[in-house]
Amino acid sequence: MANLKITLVRSVIGRPQKQRDVVKALGLGRISSSVVLPDNAATRGAVAKINHLVEVSIAE
């Protein structure tokens, strides 16, 4: 199974609390921080909620 590399590229300042919570739950802290997470339904659902704040790529 592939992994996803998720990078925070936009600030969470001024965003709704739910979106801030999703960013924190994914393990992202500040702009340009990245995490590698498994490509599953839970991860994709979380990314879908904040897709305007992150960049997603396939991690090898």
Short mmCIF file of C-alpha atoms in Angstrom, two decimals:
data_model
loop_
_atom_site.label_atom_id
_atom_site.label_comp_id
_atom_site.label_asym_id
_atom_site.label_seq_id
_atom_site.Cartn_x
_atom_site.Cartn_y
_atom_site.Cartn_z
CA MET A 1 0.00 0.00 0.00
CA ALA A 2 1.27 3.46 -0.87
CA ASN A 3 1.85 6.31 1.53
CA LEU A 4 0.89 9.96 1.15
CA LYS A 5 3.24 12.86 1.86
CA ILE A 6 1.14 15.76 3.14
CA THR A 7 2.68 19.24 3.37
CA LEU A 8 1.04 22.29 4.95
CA VAL A 9 1.39 25.16 2.47
CA ARG A 10 -1.18 27.69 3.75
CA SER A 11 -1.58 29.16 7.23
CA VAL A 12 -4.38 28.13 9.58
CA ILE A 13 -4.73 31.70 10.87
CA GLY A 14 -8.32 32.83 10.37
CA ARG A 15 -9.54 29.31 9.56
CA PRO A 16 -12.43 27.64 11.38
CA GLN A 17 -11.54 25.62 14.48
CA LYS A 18 -12.58 22.34 12.81
CA GLN A 19 -9.99 22.87 10.07
CA ARG A 20 -7.31 23.73 12.66
CA ASP A 21 -8.17 20.52 14.52
CA VAL A 22 -7.78 18.44 11.35
CA VAL A 23 -4.37 19.99 10.62
CA LYS A 24 -3.23 19.21 14.17
CA ALA A 25 -4.66 15.66 14.03
CA LEU A 26 -2.65 14.96 10.89
CA GLY A 27 0.50 15.96 12.76
CA LEU A 28 1.16 19.19 10.90
CA GLY A 29 2.41 22.14 12.91
CA ARG A 30 3.69 25.03 10.86
CA ILE A 31 3.89 25.97 7.19
CA SER A 32 6.18 23.65 5.21
CA SER A 33 5.89 20.86 7.78
CA SER A 34 5.31 17.45 6.22
CA VAL A 35 4.11 14.05 7.36
CA VAL A 36 3.98 10.67 5.65
CA LEU A 37 0.76 8.80 6.39
CA PRO A 38 -0.83 5.62 5.01
CA ASP A 39 -3.12 6.04 2.02
CA ASN A 40 -6.43 4.97 3.52
CA ALA A 41 -9.98 6.28 3.71
CA ALA A 42 -9.45 8.11 7.02
CA THR A 43 -6.40 9.98 5.76
CA ARG A 44 -8.06 10.87 2.46
CA GLY A 45 -11.17 12.12 4.28
CA ALA A 46 -9.09 14.37 6.54
CA VAL A 47 -7.15 15.72 3.57
CA ALA A 48 -10.40 16.42 1.72
CA LYS A 49 -11.49 18.71 4.57
CA ILE A 50 -8.36 20.85 4.26
CA ASN A 51 -7.33 20.33 0.63
CA HIS A 52 -7.04 24.11 0.16
CA LEU A 53 -4.33 24.26 2.86
CA VAL A 54 -2.12 21.29 1.91
CA GLU A 55 -0.24 19.68 -0.95
CA VAL A 56 -0.42 15.91 -1.28
CA SER A 57 1.98 13.66 -3.16
CA ILE A 58 2.76 9.95 -3.26
CA ALA A 59 5.60 9.06 -0.89
CA GLU A 60 7.94 6.23 -1.82
#
